mmCIF file of C-alpha atoms in Angstrom:
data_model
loop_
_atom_site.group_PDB
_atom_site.id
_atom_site.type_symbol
_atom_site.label_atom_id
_atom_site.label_comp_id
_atom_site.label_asym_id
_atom_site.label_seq_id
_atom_site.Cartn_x
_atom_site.Cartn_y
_atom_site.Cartn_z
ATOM 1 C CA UNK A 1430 -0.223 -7.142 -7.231
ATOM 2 C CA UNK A 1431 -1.002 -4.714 -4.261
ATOM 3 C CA UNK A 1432 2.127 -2.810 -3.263
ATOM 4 C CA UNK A 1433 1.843 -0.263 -0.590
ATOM 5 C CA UNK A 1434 4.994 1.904 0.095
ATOM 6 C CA UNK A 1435 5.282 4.354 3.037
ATOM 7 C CA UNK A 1436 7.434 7.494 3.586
ATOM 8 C CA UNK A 1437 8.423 8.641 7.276
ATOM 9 C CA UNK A 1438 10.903 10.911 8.556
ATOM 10 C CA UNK A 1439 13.408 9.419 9.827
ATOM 11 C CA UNK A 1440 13.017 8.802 13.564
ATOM 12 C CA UNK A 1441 9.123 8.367 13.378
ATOM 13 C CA UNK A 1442 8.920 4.596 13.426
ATOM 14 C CA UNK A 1443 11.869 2.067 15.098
ATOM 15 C CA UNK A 1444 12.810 -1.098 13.436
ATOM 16 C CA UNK A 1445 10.103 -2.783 15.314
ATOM 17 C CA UNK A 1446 7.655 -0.899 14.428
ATOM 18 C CA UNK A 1447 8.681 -0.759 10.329
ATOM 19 C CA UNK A 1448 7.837 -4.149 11.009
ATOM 20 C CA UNK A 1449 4.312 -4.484 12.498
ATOM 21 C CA UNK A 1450 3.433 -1.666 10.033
ATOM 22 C CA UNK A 1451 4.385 -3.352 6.721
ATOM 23 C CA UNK A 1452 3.061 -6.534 8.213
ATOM 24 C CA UNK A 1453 -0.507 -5.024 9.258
ATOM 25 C CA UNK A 1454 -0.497 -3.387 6.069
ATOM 26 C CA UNK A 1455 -0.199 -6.806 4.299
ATOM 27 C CA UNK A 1456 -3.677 -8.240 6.520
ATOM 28 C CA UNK A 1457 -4.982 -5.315 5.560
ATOM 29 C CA UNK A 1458 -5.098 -5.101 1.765
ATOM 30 C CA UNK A 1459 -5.305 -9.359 2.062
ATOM 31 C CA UNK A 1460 -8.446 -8.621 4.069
ATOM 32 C CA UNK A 1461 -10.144 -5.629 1.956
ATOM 33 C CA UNK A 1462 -9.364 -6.672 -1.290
ATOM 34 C CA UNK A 1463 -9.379 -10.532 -0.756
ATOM 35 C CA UNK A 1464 -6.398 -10.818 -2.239
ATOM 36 C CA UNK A 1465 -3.714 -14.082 -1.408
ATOM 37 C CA UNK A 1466 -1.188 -12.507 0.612
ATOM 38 C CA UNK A 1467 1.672 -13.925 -1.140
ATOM 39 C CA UNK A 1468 1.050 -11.445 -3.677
ATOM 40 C CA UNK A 1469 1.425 -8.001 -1.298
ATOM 41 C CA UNK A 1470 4.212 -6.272 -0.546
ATOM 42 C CA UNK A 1471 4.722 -3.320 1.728
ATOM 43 C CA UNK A 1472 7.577 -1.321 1.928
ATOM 44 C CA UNK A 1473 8.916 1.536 4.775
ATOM 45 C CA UNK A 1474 11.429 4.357 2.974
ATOM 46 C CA UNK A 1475 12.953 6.651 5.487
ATOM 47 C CA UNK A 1476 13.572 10.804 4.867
ATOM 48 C CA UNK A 1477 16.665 12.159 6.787
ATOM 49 C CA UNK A 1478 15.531 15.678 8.411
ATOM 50 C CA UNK A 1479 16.926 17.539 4.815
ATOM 51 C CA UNK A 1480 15.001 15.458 2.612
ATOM 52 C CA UNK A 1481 11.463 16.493 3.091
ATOM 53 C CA UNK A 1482 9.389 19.429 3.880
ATOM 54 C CA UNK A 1483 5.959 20.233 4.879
ATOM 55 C CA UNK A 1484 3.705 23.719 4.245
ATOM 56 C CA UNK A 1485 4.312 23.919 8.143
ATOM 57 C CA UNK A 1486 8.288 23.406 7.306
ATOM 58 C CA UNK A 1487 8.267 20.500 9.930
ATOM 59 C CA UNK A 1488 9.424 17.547 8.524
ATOM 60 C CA UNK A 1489 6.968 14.998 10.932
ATOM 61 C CA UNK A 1490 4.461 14.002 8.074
ATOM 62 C CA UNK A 1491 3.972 10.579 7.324
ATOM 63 C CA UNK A 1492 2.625 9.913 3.404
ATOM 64 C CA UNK A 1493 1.281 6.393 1.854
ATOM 65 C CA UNK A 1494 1.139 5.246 -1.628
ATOM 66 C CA UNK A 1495 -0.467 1.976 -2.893
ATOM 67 C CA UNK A 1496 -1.165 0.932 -6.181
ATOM 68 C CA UNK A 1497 -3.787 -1.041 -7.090
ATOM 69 C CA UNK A 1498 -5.427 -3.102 -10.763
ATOM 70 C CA UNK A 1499 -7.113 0.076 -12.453
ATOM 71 C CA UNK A 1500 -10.822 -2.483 -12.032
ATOM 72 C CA UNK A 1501 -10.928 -2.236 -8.051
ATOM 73 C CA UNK A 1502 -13.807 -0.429 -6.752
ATOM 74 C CA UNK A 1503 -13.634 3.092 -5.434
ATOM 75 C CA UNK A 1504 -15.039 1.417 -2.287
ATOM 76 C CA UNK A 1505 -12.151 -0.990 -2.278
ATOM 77 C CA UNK A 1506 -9.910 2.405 -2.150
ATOM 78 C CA UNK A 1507 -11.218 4.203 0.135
ATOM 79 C CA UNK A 1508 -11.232 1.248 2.670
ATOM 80 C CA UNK A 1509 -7.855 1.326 2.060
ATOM 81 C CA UNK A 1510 -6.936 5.278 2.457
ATOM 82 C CA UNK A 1511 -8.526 4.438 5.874
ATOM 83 C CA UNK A 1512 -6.917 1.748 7.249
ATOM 84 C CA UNK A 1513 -3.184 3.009 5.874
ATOM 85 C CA UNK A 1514 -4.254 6.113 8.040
ATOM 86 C CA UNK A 1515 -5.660 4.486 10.924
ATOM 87 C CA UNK A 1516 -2.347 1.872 10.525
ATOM 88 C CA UNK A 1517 0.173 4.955 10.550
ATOM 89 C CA UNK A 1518 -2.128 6.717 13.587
ATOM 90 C CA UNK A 1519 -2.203 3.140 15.671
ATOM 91 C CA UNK A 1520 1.157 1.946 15.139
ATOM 92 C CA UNK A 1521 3.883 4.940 15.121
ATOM 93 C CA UNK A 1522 1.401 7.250 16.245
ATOM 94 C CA UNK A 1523 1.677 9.540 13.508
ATOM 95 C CA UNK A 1524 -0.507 12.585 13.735
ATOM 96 C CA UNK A 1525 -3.393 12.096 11.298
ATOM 97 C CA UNK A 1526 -4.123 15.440 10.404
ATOM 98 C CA UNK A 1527 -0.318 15.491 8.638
ATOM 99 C CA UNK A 1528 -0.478 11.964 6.938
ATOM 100 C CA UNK A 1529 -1.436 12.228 3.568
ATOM 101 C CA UNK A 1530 -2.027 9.283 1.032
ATOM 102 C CA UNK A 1531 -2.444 8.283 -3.153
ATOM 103 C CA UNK A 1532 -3.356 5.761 -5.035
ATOM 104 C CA UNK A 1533 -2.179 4.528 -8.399
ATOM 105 C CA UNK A 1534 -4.446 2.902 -10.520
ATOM 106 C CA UNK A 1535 -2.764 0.421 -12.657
ATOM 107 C CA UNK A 1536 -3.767 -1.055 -15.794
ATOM 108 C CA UNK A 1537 -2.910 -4.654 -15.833
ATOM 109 C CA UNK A 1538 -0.934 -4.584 -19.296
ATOM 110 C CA UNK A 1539 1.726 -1.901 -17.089
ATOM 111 C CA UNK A 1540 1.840 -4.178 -14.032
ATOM 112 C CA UNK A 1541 4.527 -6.651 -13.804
ATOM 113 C CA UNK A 1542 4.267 -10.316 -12.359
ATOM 114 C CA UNK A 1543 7.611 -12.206 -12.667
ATOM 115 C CA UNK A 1544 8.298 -10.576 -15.636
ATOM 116 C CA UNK A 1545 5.332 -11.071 -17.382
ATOM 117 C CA UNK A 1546 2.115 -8.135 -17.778
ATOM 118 C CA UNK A 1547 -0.092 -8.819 -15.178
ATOM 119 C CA UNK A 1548 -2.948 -9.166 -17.779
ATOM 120 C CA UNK A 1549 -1.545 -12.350 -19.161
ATOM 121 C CA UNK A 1550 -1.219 -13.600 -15.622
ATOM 122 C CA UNK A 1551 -4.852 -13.388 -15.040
ATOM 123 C CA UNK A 1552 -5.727 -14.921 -18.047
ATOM 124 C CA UNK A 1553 -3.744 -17.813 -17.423
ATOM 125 C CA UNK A 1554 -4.937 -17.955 -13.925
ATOM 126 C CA UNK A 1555 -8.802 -17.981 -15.174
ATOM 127 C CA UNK A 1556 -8.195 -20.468 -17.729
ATOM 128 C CA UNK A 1557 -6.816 -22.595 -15.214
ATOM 129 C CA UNK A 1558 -9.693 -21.950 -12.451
ATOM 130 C CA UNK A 1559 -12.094 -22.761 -15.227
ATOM 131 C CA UNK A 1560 -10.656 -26.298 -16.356
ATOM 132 C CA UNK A 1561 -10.985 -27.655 -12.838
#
């Protein structure tokens, strides 16, 4: 279920380094959250120089979003807010006093698996665990 999606201006990050960020970012929440990492996904979007603005009115801001199952921790979280930052600082070099980051809690009857609520996919998922 983790997703993690972030915005740069365009420029800030080459190919290559869209690349080692999603992928990091994929460790990451696999490692925080102990989560398979089949299951994350993390996506770069791009912002030509007229599509974004900061309070400074220089577009060089990078910005994260992940969502997360509404039941993770607030520790969990704010793991999370820190490595995304420390990921964007690292591997594009991205000024950390201009990246800014949210998180969307989920509830699992609004999160999708393969078309079915993510709820129902647990379920089935601890029924099977517990018949072993």
């Amino acid at each position: 279920m983790p997703v993690v999606i972030f915005t740069l201006p365009e420029g800030m990050a080459d190919a290559d380094g869209c690349r080692q960020l999603t992928q990091l970012a994929c460790e990451a929440f696999a490692r925080v959250m102990g989560a398979p990492s089949e299951r994350i996904r993390a996506y770069v979007t791009q912002t030509g120089p007229h599509a974004a603005w900061t309070g400074g009115g220089l577009n060089n801001a990078a910005f994260y979003q992940f969502f997360v199952l509404n039941d993770r921790s607030s520790e969990i979280v704010a793991e999370l807010h820190k490595t995304f930052c420390a990921l964007l600082e690292d591997v594009i070099q991205a000024d950390k006093s201009q990246i800014r980051g949210v998180c969307q809690r989920v509830h699992p009857d609004d999160w999708g698996i393969a078309g079915l609520a993510a709820s129902s996919v647990r379920k089935a998922e601890l029924s099977s665990r517990n018949c072993r």
